[in-house]
Each structure stands twice: as C-alpha cells, then as structure tokens.
Coordinates of C-alpha atoms in Angstrom, one line a residue:
M1 CA -11.6 -6.4 -17.4
K2 CA -11.0 -5.9 -21.1
L3 CA -7.2 -6.1 -21.0
G4 CA -5.8 -9.2 -22.6
I5 CA -2.4 -10.9 -22.3
L6 CA -0.1 -10.8 -25.3
G7 CA 3.3 -12.2 -25.6
A8 CA 5.9 -9.6 -24.5
V9 CA 8.9 -9.1 -26.7
V10 CA 12.1 -7.5 -25.4
A11 CA 14.5 -5.8 -27.8
V12 CA 18.1 -6.4 -26.9
T13 CA 20.1 -3.2 -27.1
A14 CA 22.8 -3.1 -29.7
G15 CA 26.3 -3.8 -28.3
L16 CA 25.1 -6.5 -25.9
T17 CA 25.9 -10.1 -26.0
L18 CA 24.1 -13.0 -24.4
T19 CA 25.8 -15.1 -21.8
S20 CA 25.4 -18.9 -21.5
S21 CA 23.3 -18.2 -18.4
G22 CA 20.7 -16.3 -20.4
G23 CA 21.8 -12.9 -19.1
A24 CA 23.0 -10.1 -21.2
V25 CA 26.2 -8.2 -20.6
A26 CA 27.4 -4.8 -21.9
V27 CA 30.8 -5.4 -23.5
G28 CA 33.5 -4.4 -21.0
N29 CA 31.5 -5.2 -17.9
E30 CA 31.6 -9.0 -17.9
A31 CA 32.5 -8.9 -14.2
L32 CA 29.1 -7.5 -13.2
T33 CA 27.4 -10.1 -15.3
A34 CA 29.3 -12.9 -13.7
D35 CA 28.6 -11.6 -10.2
L36 CA 24.9 -11.2 -10.9
D37 CA 24.8 -14.7 -12.4
T38 CA 26.4 -16.0 -9.3
I39 CA 23.8 -14.3 -7.0
L40 CA 21.0 -15.7 -9.1
A41 CA 22.5 -19.2 -8.9
D42 CA 21.9 -19.2 -5.1
N43 CA 20.5 -22.6 -4.0
A44 CA 17.7 -20.8 -2.2
L45 CA 16.2 -19.9 -5.7
K46 CA 16.1 -23.5 -6.9
G47 CA 12.6 -24.0 -8.3
A48 CA 11.8 -20.3 -8.0
D49 CA 10.9 -18.0 -11.0
V50 CA 13.2 -15.0 -10.9
G51 CA 13.5 -12.0 -13.3
L52 CA 16.1 -9.3 -13.2
V53 CA 16.9 -6.4 -15.5
V54 CA 19.4 -3.6 -15.0
R55 CA 19.4 -0.5 -17.3
D56 CA 21.0 2.9 -17.6
A57 CA 18.6 5.3 -15.9
N58 CA 19.0 8.0 -18.6
S59 CA 19.4 6.2 -21.9
G60 CA 17.5 3.0 -21.0
E61 CA 20.3 0.9 -22.3
V62 CA 20.0 -2.7 -21.0
I63 CA 23.1 -3.7 -19.0
Y64 CA 21.9 -7.1 -17.7
T65 CA 18.8 -9.1 -18.2
R66 CA 17.6 -12.5 -17.2
Q67 CA 13.9 -13.6 -17.7
S68 CA 13.0 -10.0 -17.3
S69 CA 10.3 -10.1 -20.0
R70 CA 8.4 -12.8 -18.1
R71 CA 5.2 -11.6 -16.4
S72 CA 4.6 -12.6 -12.8
Q73 CA 3.2 -11.2 -9.6
V74 CA 5.1 -8.1 -8.6
A75 CA 3.3 -7.4 -5.3
S76 CA 3.8 -3.8 -4.1
N77 CA 6.1 -3.0 -6.9
M78 CA 2.8 -2.4 -8.7
K79 CA 2.5 0.9 -6.7
L80 CA 5.2 2.3 -9.1
L81 CA 2.8 2.1 -11.9
T82 CA -0.2 3.3 -9.9
T83 CA 1.4 6.4 -8.5
T84 CA 3.1 7.5 -11.7
T85 CA 0.0 7.1 -13.8
A86 CA -2.2 8.7 -11.1
L87 CA 0.1 11.7 -11.2
E88 CA -0.3 11.8 -15.0
L89 CA -4.0 11.4 -14.9
L90 CA -5.1 13.4 -11.8
G91 CA -2.1 15.8 -11.6
P92 CA 0.2 16.3 -8.6
D93 CA -2.0 19.1 -7.2
Y94 CA -5.1 16.9 -7.0
R95 CA -7.0 17.1 -3.6
W96 CA -9.9 15.2 -2.2
K97 CA -12.9 17.0 -0.6
T98 CA -15.3 15.9 2.1
E99 CA -18.3 18.1 2.4
L100 CA -21.5 18.9 4.3
V101 CA -24.2 19.9 1.9
S102 CA -27.9 20.4 2.0
A103 CA -30.8 21.3 -0.3
G104 CA -32.8 22.5 2.8
T105 CA -33.5 26.0 3.9
R106 CA -32.6 27.9 7.1
T107 CA -35.1 29.1 9.7
G108 CA -33.3 30.7 12.5
T109 CA -31.1 28.0 14.1
A110 CA -32.9 25.2 12.2
L111 CA -31.9 23.6 9.0
D112 CA -35.2 22.5 7.4
G113 CA -34.1 19.5 5.2
D114 CA -31.6 16.8 5.1
L115 CA -28.0 17.3 6.1
V116 CA -25.7 15.4 3.8
L117 CA -22.2 14.2 4.6
R118 CA -20.6 13.7 1.1
G119 CA -17.4 11.7 0.8
G120 CA -14.9 12.3 -2.0
G121 CA -12.7 9.4 -1.1
D122 CA -10.2 11.1 1.1
P123 CA -8.3 8.3 2.9
T124 CA -6.6 10.7 5.3
M125 CA -9.8 11.9 7.1
S126 CA -9.6 11.6 10.9
R127 CA -12.0 11.9 13.8
L128 CA -10.7 15.4 14.4
R129 CA -11.4 16.5 10.9
Y130 CA -15.0 15.1 11.0
Q131 CA -15.3 17.0 14.3
Q132 CA -14.2 20.2 12.6
L133 CA -16.9 19.8 9.9
A134 CA -19.5 19.6 12.7
D135 CA -17.8 22.6 14.5
T136 CA -18.2 24.6 11.3
L137 CA -21.9 23.8 11.0
K138 CA -22.4 24.8 14.7
A139 CA -20.5 28.0 14.1
S140 CA -22.9 28.9 11.3
G141 CA -25.7 28.8 13.8
V142 CA -27.3 25.5 13.2
T143 CA -28.5 23.6 16.2
T144 CA -31.3 21.5 14.8
V145 CA -31.6 19.6 11.5
N146 CA -35.3 19.0 10.7
G147 CA -34.5 16.1 8.4
A148 CA -32.2 13.1 8.1
L149 CA -28.5 12.8 8.3
V150 CA -27.8 11.5 4.8
I151 CA -24.5 9.6 4.2
D152 CA -23.3 9.9 0.6
D153 CA -20.5 7.5 -0.3
T154 CA -21.5 7.1 -3.9
K155 CA -18.3 8.6 -5.3
F156 CA -16.9 5.0 -5.2
D157 CA -18.8 1.8 -6.0
A158 CA -19.6 -0.7 -3.3
Q159 CA -16.9 -3.3 -4.0
P160 CA -14.8 -3.3 -0.9
Y161 CA -11.8 -5.4 -1.9
G162 CA -9.8 -5.8 -5.1
T163 CA -10.4 -8.9 -7.3
G164 CA -8.0 -11.7 -6.4
W165 CA -7.3 -10.5 -2.8
A166 CA -6.9 -13.2 -0.1
W167 CA -10.0 -13.6 2.1
D168 CA -7.9 -14.4 5.2
D169 CA -6.2 -11.0 5.0
E170 CA -9.5 -9.3 5.9
P171 CA -8.7 -8.6 9.6
Y172 CA -5.4 -6.9 8.9
A173 CA -4.8 -3.2 8.4
Y174 CA -3.0 -3.7 5.1
S175 CA -6.2 -5.2 3.7
A176 CA -9.0 -2.8 4.7
E177 CA -12.1 -2.0 2.7
T178 CA -12.0 1.0 0.3
S179 CA -14.8 3.5 0.7
A180 CA -15.5 7.0 -0.4
L181 CA -16.2 7.8 3.3
T182 CA -13.4 6.4 5.4
L183 CA -11.3 7.3 8.4
S184 CA -7.6 6.9 9.4
P185 CA -7.0 6.6 13.1
D186 CA -3.2 7.1 12.9
A187 CA -0.5 9.2 11.4
K188 CA 0.3 6.6 8.8
F189 CA -3.2 6.9 7.3
S190 CA -4.3 3.3 7.9
A191 CA -7.7 4.0 6.3
G192 CA -10.6 1.7 7.2
T193 CA -9.2 0.7 10.6
V194 CA -9.6 1.5 14.3
I195 CA -7.0 1.4 17.0
V196 CA -7.7 -1.2 19.7
R197 CA -6.1 -0.2 22.9
V198 CA -5.6 -2.8 25.7
K199 CA -4.6 -1.7 29.2
P200 CA -3.9 -4.0 32.1
G201 CA -6.3 -4.1 35.0
A202 CA -5.7 -3.2 38.6
A203 CA -4.2 -6.6 39.5
A204 CA -2.9 -9.8 38.0
G205 CA -5.7 -11.8 36.5
A206 CA -8.1 -8.9 36.4
P207 CA -9.9 -8.2 33.1
A208 CA -7.9 -5.9 30.7
V209 CA -9.5 -2.6 29.8
V210 CA -10.1 -2.5 26.1
T211 CA -11.1 0.7 24.1
T212 CA -11.2 1.7 20.5
E213 CA -9.9 4.9 18.8
P214 CA -11.9 6.6 17.6
A215 CA -14.8 5.8 20.0
N216 CA -17.7 4.5 18.0
D217 CA -20.8 2.3 18.0
H218 CA -19.9 0.5 14.8
V219 CA -17.6 -2.2 16.1
Q220 CA -18.2 -4.6 19.1
I221 CA -15.3 -5.6 21.3
V222 CA -15.5 -9.1 22.7
S223 CA -12.7 -9.4 25.2
T224 CA -11.4 -12.3 27.3
A225 CA -8.0 -10.5 27.9
T226 CA -6.7 -10.4 31.4
T227 CA -3.8 -8.8 33.2
G228 CA -0.6 -10.9 32.9
N229 CA 2.4 -11.5 30.7
G230 CA 1.2 -13.8 28.0
G231 CA 0.7 -11.4 25.1
V232 CA -2.5 -10.1 23.5
S233 CA -4.3 -11.2 20.3
V234 CA -6.6 -8.8 18.4
E235 CA -8.6 -10.1 15.4
R236 CA -11.8 -9.2 13.7
E237 CA -14.3 -12.0 13.0
H238 CA -14.6 -12.7 9.3
G239 CA -17.6 -10.8 7.8
T240 CA -18.6 -9.0 11.0
N241 CA -17.5 -6.1 13.2
R242 CA -16.9 -8.2 16.2
I243 CA -13.3 -7.7 17.3
F244 CA -12.0 -10.5 19.6
V245 CA -9.3 -9.6 22.1
S246 CA -7.7 -12.5 24.0
G247 CA -4.5 -13.3 26.0
S248 CA -3.0 -11.2 28.7
T249 CA -0.8 -8.1 29.1
S250 CA 0.9 -6.2 31.9
V251 CA 1.6 -3.1 29.7
E252 CA -0.5 -1.0 27.5
T253 CA -0.8 -2.5 24.0
T254 CA -2.3 -1.2 20.8
A255 CA -3.2 -3.0 17.6
L256 CA -5.0 -1.9 14.4
S257 CA -8.1 -3.7 13.3
T258 CA -10.0 -3.3 10.0
V259 CA -13.7 -2.6 10.1
K260 CA -16.4 -4.0 7.9
D261 CA -18.1 -1.0 6.1
P262 CA -15.9 2.0 6.9
T263 CA -18.8 4.3 5.9
G264 CA -20.7 2.9 9.0
L265 CA -17.7 3.8 11.1
V266 CA -17.6 7.4 9.8
T267 CA -21.4 7.7 10.3
S268 CA -21.0 6.8 14.0
V269 CA -18.0 9.1 14.5
F270 CA -19.8 12.0 12.8
Q271 CA -23.0 11.5 14.8
K272 CA -20.9 11.8 17.9
A273 CA -19.4 15.0 16.5
L274 CA -22.8 16.5 16.0
Q275 CA -23.9 15.5 19.4
A276 CA -20.8 17.1 21.0
N277 CA -21.8 20.3 19.3
G278 CA -25.4 20.1 20.6
I279 CA -26.8 19.6 17.1
T280 CA -30.0 17.5 17.0
V281 CA -31.0 15.6 13.9
T282 CA -34.7 14.7 13.9
G283 CA -35.0 12.4 10.9
G284 CA -32.5 9.5 11.6
V285 CA -29.8 8.3 9.2
K286 CA -30.1 7.4 5.5
R287 CA -27.6 6.4 2.8
Q288 CA -28.2 7.9 -0.6
K289 CA -26.7 10.3 -3.1
A290 CA -26.8 14.0 -2.3
P291 CA -29.4 16.1 -4.2
A292 CA -27.9 17.8 -7.4
N293 CA -29.0 21.2 -6.1
A294 CA -27.4 20.8 -2.6
A295 CA -25.5 23.8 -1.3
V296 CA -22.1 23.4 0.3
L297 CA -22.2 24.2 4.1
A298 CA -18.7 23.1 5.1
T299 CA -15.7 21.6 3.3
D300 CA -12.6 19.7 4.3
T301 CA -9.8 19.5 1.7
S302 CA -7.0 16.9 1.8
M303 CA -3.3 17.3 1.2
K304 CA -2.1 17.2 -2.4
L305 CA -1.6 14.0 -4.3
S306 CA 2.1 14.8 -4.5
E307 CA 2.2 14.8 -0.7
L308 CA 0.0 11.7 -0.3
I309 CA 2.4 9.6 -2.3
V310 CA 5.0 9.9 0.4
P311 CA 3.3 7.7 3.0
L312 CA 1.9 5.6 0.1
L313 CA 5.3 4.6 -1.2
K314 CA 7.5 4.9 2.0
D315 CA 5.1 2.7 4.0
S316 CA 3.7 0.7 1.0
N317 CA 0.2 1.8 2.0
N318 CA -2.3 -0.4 0.1
M319 CA -5.4 1.6 1.0
L320 CA -3.9 4.8 -0.3
A321 CA -3.1 3.0 -3.6
E322 CA -6.6 1.7 -4.0
V323 CA -8.0 5.2 -3.4
L324 CA -6.0 6.4 -6.4
V325 CA -7.6 3.7 -8.5
K326 CA -11.2 4.4 -7.4
T327 CA -10.6 8.2 -7.7
A328 CA -9.6 7.6 -11.3
G329 CA -12.7 5.7 -12.2
G330 CA -15.1 5.1 -9.3
S331 CA -14.5 1.3 -9.3
F332 CA -11.5 -1.0 -9.4
T333 CA -12.2 -2.0 -13.0
N334 CA -12.9 1.4 -14.4
G335 CA -10.2 3.0 -12.3
V336 CA -7.6 0.6 -13.7
N337 CA -8.9 1.2 -17.2
Q338 CA -8.7 5.0 -16.8
L339 CA -5.1 4.8 -15.4
S340 CA -4.3 2.5 -18.3
T341 CA -4.7 5.4 -20.7
K342 CA -1.5 6.7 -19.3
W343 CA 0.5 3.4 -19.3
S344 CA 1.9 3.7 -22.8
G345 CA 3.3 7.1 -21.8
M346 CA 5.2 5.2 -19.1
G347 CA 6.5 2.6 -21.5
V348 CA 4.0 -0.1 -20.7
D349 CA 1.8 -1.8 -23.3
P350 CA -1.7 -1.9 -21.9
N351 CA -2.4 -5.1 -23.9
A352 CA 0.6 -7.0 -22.6
V353 CA -0.1 -6.9 -18.9
E354 CA -2.9 -7.8 -16.4
V355 CA -3.7 -5.3 -13.6
F356 CA -6.7 -5.6 -11.3
D357 CA -5.9 -3.2 -8.5
G358 CA -3.5 -0.4 -7.4
S359 CA -1.6 -2.0 -4.6
G360 CA -0.4 -5.3 -6.1
M361 CA -2.3 -7.3 -3.5
S362 CA -4.3 -9.1 -6.3
R363 CA -2.9 -12.6 -7.2
L364 CA -4.2 -12.0 -10.7
D365 CA -1.9 -9.1 -11.5
Q366 CA 0.7 -9.9 -14.1
F367 CA 3.6 -7.6 -14.8
S368 CA 7.3 -7.9 -15.7
P369 CA 10.6 -6.5 -14.5
D370 CA 11.0 -4.9 -18.0
D371 CA 7.7 -3.1 -17.5
L372 CA 8.8 -1.8 -14.1
T373 CA 12.1 -0.4 -15.3
S374 CA 10.3 1.2 -18.3
V375 CA 8.2 3.1 -15.7
L376 CA 11.4 4.1 -13.8
V377 CA 13.1 5.4 -17.0
K378 CA 10.0 7.3 -18.2
A379 CA 9.4 8.8 -14.8
K380 CA 12.7 10.7 -15.1
T381 CA 11.2 12.7 -18.0
K382 CA 8.2 14.0 -16.0
P383 CA 7.8 17.3 -14.3
W384 CA 6.7 15.6 -11.0
F385 CA 9.7 13.2 -11.0
A386 CA 11.7 14.9 -8.2
A387 CA 8.9 14.7 -5.7
W388 CA 7.9 11.2 -6.7
Q389 CA 11.4 9.8 -6.5
A390 CA 11.8 11.4 -3.1
S391 CA 8.8 9.4 -2.0
L392 CA 10.5 6.1 -2.5
P393 CA 12.1 4.2 0.4
V394 CA 15.8 4.8 0.8
A395 CA 18.1 1.9 1.7
G396 CA 19.1 2.0 5.4
V397 CA 17.3 5.3 5.9
D398 CA 13.5 5.1 5.9
G399 CA 10.3 3.4 4.9
T400 CA 10.3 -0.3 4.2
L401 CA 14.1 -0.2 3.5
V402 CA 15.0 1.4 6.8
N403 CA 16.7 -1.8 8.1
R404 CA 18.1 -3.1 4.9
M405 CA 21.6 -2.6 3.3
K406 CA 22.9 -0.5 6.2
N407 CA 26.7 0.2 6.1
T408 CA 26.9 -0.7 2.4
P409 CA 27.4 1.4 -0.7
A410 CA 23.6 1.2 -1.2
A411 CA 22.8 2.9 2.0
G412 CA 21.4 6.4 1.5
N413 CA 22.0 5.9 -2.2
L414 CA 19.4 3.3 -3.4
K415 CA 15.8 4.5 -3.7
A416 CA 13.5 1.6 -4.5
K417 CA 10.0 0.1 -4.0
T418 CA 9.8 -3.1 -2.1
G419 CA 7.2 -5.8 -2.7
S420 CA 6.0 -8.6 -0.4
L421 CA 3.4 -11.4 -0.6
S422 CA 3.6 -15.1 0.3
G423 CA 5.8 -16.6 -2.3
V424 CA 6.6 -13.3 -3.9
S425 CA 9.3 -10.7 -3.3
G426 CA 10.5 -7.8 -5.4
L427 CA 12.7 -4.7 -5.4
S428 CA 12.7 -2.1 -8.2
G429 CA 14.2 1.4 -8.2
Y430 CA 17.3 3.6 -8.7
V431 CA 20.8 3.3 -7.6
K432 CA 24.0 5.2 -8.4
T433 CA 27.2 3.2 -8.8
Q434 CA 30.5 4.1 -7.2
A435 CA 31.6 5.0 -10.7
G436 CA 28.9 7.6 -10.8
R437 CA 26.5 5.9 -13.2
E438 CA 22.8 6.0 -12.4
L439 CA 21.0 2.7 -12.9
V440 CA 17.4 1.5 -12.7
F441 CA 16.8 -2.1 -11.9
S442 CA 14.0 -4.6 -11.1
V443 CA 14.3 -8.0 -9.5
V444 CA 11.1 -10.0 -9.0
Q445 CA 11.0 -13.4 -7.4
N446 CA 8.0 -15.7 -7.6
N447 CA 7.5 -19.2 -6.1
V448 CA 10.0 -18.5 -3.3
L449 CA 9.8 -20.6 -0.2
L450 CA 8.8 -19.2 3.2
F451 CA 11.8 -20.6 4.9
N452 CA 14.3 -19.0 2.5
S453 CA 15.4 -15.3 2.6
P454 CA 14.6 -13.8 -0.8
K455 CA 15.2 -10.2 0.4
S456 CA 18.8 -11.1 1.0
I457 CA 19.1 -12.0 -2.7
E458 CA 17.6 -8.6 -3.6
D459 CA 20.0 -6.8 -1.2
R460 CA 23.0 -8.6 -2.6
I461 CA 22.0 -7.6 -6.2
A462 CA 21.4 -4.0 -5.1
V463 CA 24.7 -3.7 -3.2
R464 CA 26.6 -5.2 -6.1
L465 CA 25.1 -2.6 -8.4
A466 CA 25.9 0.2 -6.0
S467 CA 29.5 -1.1 -5.6
D468 CA 30.2 -1.2 -9.4
G469 CA 33.2 0.8 -10.3
G470 CA 34.6 0.9 -6.8
T471 CA 37.8 -0.5 -5.6
Q472 CA 36.1 -3.0 -3.3
L473 CA 32.9 -4.8 -3.9
V474 CA 30.6 -5.3 -1.0
S475 CA 27.8 -7.7 -0.5
P476 CA 25.5 -8.0 2.6
Q477 CA 25.8 -11.1 4.6
V478 CA 23.2 -13.7 3.7
Q479 CA 20.5 -14.0 6.4
S480 CA 20.0 -17.1 8.3
V481 CA 17.1 -19.4 7.4
P482 CA 14.3 -18.4 9.8
Q483 CA 12.1 -21.5 9.4
Q484 CA 12.6 -25.1 8.3
R485 CA 10.4 -28.1 8.1
K486 CA 11.4 -31.0 10.4
A487 CA 10.4 -34.6 10.6
P488 CA 8.2 -35.9 12.1
A489 CA 5.5 -33.5 10.9
Q490 CA 4.8 -30.7 13.4
D491 CA 3.5 -27.2 13.4
R492 CA 5.7 -24.7 11.7
T493 CA 7.9 -22.6 13.9
K494 CA 6.7 -19.0 13.9
V495 CA 8.9 -16.7 11.8
P496 CA 10.2 -13.7 13.8
A497 CA 8.6 -10.5 12.5
K498 CA 11.9 -9.0 11.5
E499 CA 12.6 -12.0 9.2
R500 CA 9.3 -12.3 7.4
F501 CA 9.3 -11.5 3.7
D502 CA 5.6 -12.3 3.0
V503 CA 4.4 -8.9 4.3
E504 CA 5.9 -5.4 4.1
C505 CA 7.6 -4.6 7.4
S506 CA 5.4 -1.4 7.7
W507 CA 2.3 -3.6 7.7
I508 CA 3.3 -5.4 10.9
G509 CA 5.2 -2.6 12.6
S510 CA 8.6 -4.3 12.3
C511 CA 10.5 -1.7 10.2

C-alpha cells in the first residue's frame, strides 16, 4: 500500500477554549464539557487510549474534543468511510451481475462449447437465484452442454482475507472469504457461509442428524453430536472444509460456518441446479476467465448499492463491506486506493490515515475520531445522504443498537455505527439534543480490557449529548463487570454473549 502516515493536525474552531483536562468547550456550555470529562475519567478507562470529538452536524463547529486527532483502530466504524466513498465512486444505483455466458453455438437442444458461470461479486446470491439461472438455461431449450462448465471468478483477485485479519477468526461468519462467486444462505447475507442444521435423533444418546444449507459436496461434516441437553459446538477446521459438530442437543439448532473457497461452494450448488433441470455437462469443470466473445445466455441482477448498505450498516456485515472494496478495484489494495480518490471529498486526508480493508477488521487500520466526524459532516451535503443515514443503526430500535440506550433521550433519536474488536470499541454518528441541535460525534476506545464495559461509556456519552438542553439529564446505568481475573490462576469465566464487546452483537446473534 502506497499510503503513508503523516502527523494529523486539528484546527480548533474560533470561540473555543481548552480545559485543563485537554478537552475543548464552546463558551457557554461548560456543563457539557464537565460531564463528558467526568465520563472519560471513569476508572474503567485507566490505561486505555480514548478519543472523543463532538461537532455541530451542519457547521462542523467543534464543541468538545479530547485526543480526537490521534489515530487508532476504529473497528467497524471504518464502514462509515467505506460506504460513503463507495456511494461516491460507484453510485447509489450500482448493481452486481451474475451471468451465464458462452462462446459456443446451438445445435438443437445442445450447446456446443463451454458454459461459463461468470461472477460479478454479488454477495447476496442464493441457492434459489443460482437455480433460477439454470432454470432460464433450461427454458431456452438447452439440455446438453458439449463442453465444460467453466467457473469464472476472476472479477476479484484470489486474496481471501484482508491484510491484518486474525487467523483464528477464520471459522466464524463475520470473517468469511471474499470471492467474486459467493453465496449467502440467509436473509442477512452472510456471504461465504453455510447453515449447519443439527436435529436431535429419535432417542436420548442417539446420533444427531446434521445437514447443511444449501446442500453441497464442497464441505464435509464430521459429527460426534448426540441427542441430549449439553449444547452443540460447530467449528470449521483451520484451512480445510471439514466442519466438526460436537456436543448434544434435544432441540433443532442452527449455526453458520464459513467455507474455504466460496467459489467451490457455488460450483457444487450450480452443478446440482443443472442436474435438477436435466442438463448434462460432458466436459467436467474448469476455472478460467470467460472468452471475450462470449454471449450472455442468462443474467441475475442484484439489488442497488443504496439498498445493500442497509444490511451492511445495520448488521455491521463485514463481507458486504469487503465486496465494496473489491468491486472498486478488484483487490483489497487497489480497491482501497480507488476508494481513496473520494476520501478528500469526505474530509479525510488520504496521506494521514492507514486503511487496509473495508470492514475495519484489519489490525493495521489507523483512523481518528476527527476523520470519522468529517465523514459524518460531509455526508450531509451528498444527494444520497437520506438513504445512507437511514441505514445506520438506531439506538433502542434496530441493528447493532437495538438493545442499547432504551428508555433514554437517545432512543429512536441517535443514529450511529458501532465498532467492536478485542480491545477496541467505538461509536460514531448523529444525535439531536433536547434543545433541537443536531450533533455528530465519535468516541473510539483502544486498549480497553475484556472485563470492563466500554460500551457503557459510549452509551453514557451518547445519552448525555441527547439530553443536552433538557430539564433533566439522563445517563444509562453502568453495566456490571462481566468477567474478572481471580487468584489463584484459573480459566477465565466465559462472558455472556449479551455482555461481550469484542464482537458486534449481530455477528453472534445476541442483538
């Protein structure tokens, strides 16, 4: 990557004074500064690196800042930059195409030549839509392909993961491989995964019945699961497509598992679709680029980008974000560089940040709260803003904020993007005060401990901003500490899913 890191300089807006704590206060609102200073003095943040900035959403005036120019990991807050610059580069009406093409000729019901399945990177493709492509071919009269089934996923390069991603996240749905030919088995567009369904057997102790959706020959289930009440574990073996299922269950249970090589999964699913239509392929399967003179036989077209950003932002969908990067440039590196041509228009200096992916999963990404609020301010000037803002999670209502800040002035009022990694938590977005002023804010916490509750810090800040100008200030109750080390040394107590901050709640189904 050619992008370098330069020192970032933040200009303090005229009319602001610095407090002894390093924050900045607009004259006349010292109470807000004092309250935000108090929240950031929480003992849970001792030793952590925290940046916070609050600005007027329309003028950009800085209302409060503390360490907001410092670059750090921002986790899924990076999706604010990815989605806005993708809208600028690709346009809100951009759609992805998946096509059947061929340079062969027709002789009666035979296609003499290779049949090519060409992927355009659509992450929302499903088994049903691949089936419909095969149905269209059958409806055209083709029953035999005198050639090979050619699989063309060359729209994207072969690098499956972003640089700086954690290897041990590989089995989990939020860390799937990115491919130009992929498949989503669920309504949330968990691209690059399969659903593993575990049903109890006929009697206690009997083997559980394990199946995958969609049915395919790409993954191998290795199950020792039985019928009982112990709970089920589903995990793919590192570097393979062997999915191990263990434990016991007395009720039907489902889990998502990533697959190695999503193109291979699609190949298996499409072969079954052709077979279901009675279409015979005589020449086996090959992977290569479609001929330049290939004619289009059938086409599937995705939803618009302006629609795709809804599940992307509401559910913090990493795989959808990475598709935007590779759509922009074919690879992670070139895609980021192509999107970076739009960064300055969003108030971000391309030479003052480091970005390696679209989702924020990379531990090498370096961004600041100042940069995030610049994106939020600039977005308000764009023609696609209304649709984009409506895609952000709403406090107490939906997405990754559905269970946060309920019954507070922020509920239904705050629209913001969450961010979660081990040691990292962030919240950036829009909020209207009780006095009617619209604000943008960004709080990013790095080096926070697993057994503290950084999201409660974010909620207290957000609720305080929403309360500003009201007759009664409201702050959410601080969460209890979910985990603590004890002497003598022992295994750590498992953190309840609803209390975890190191993953987005949508990634583990706890929203």
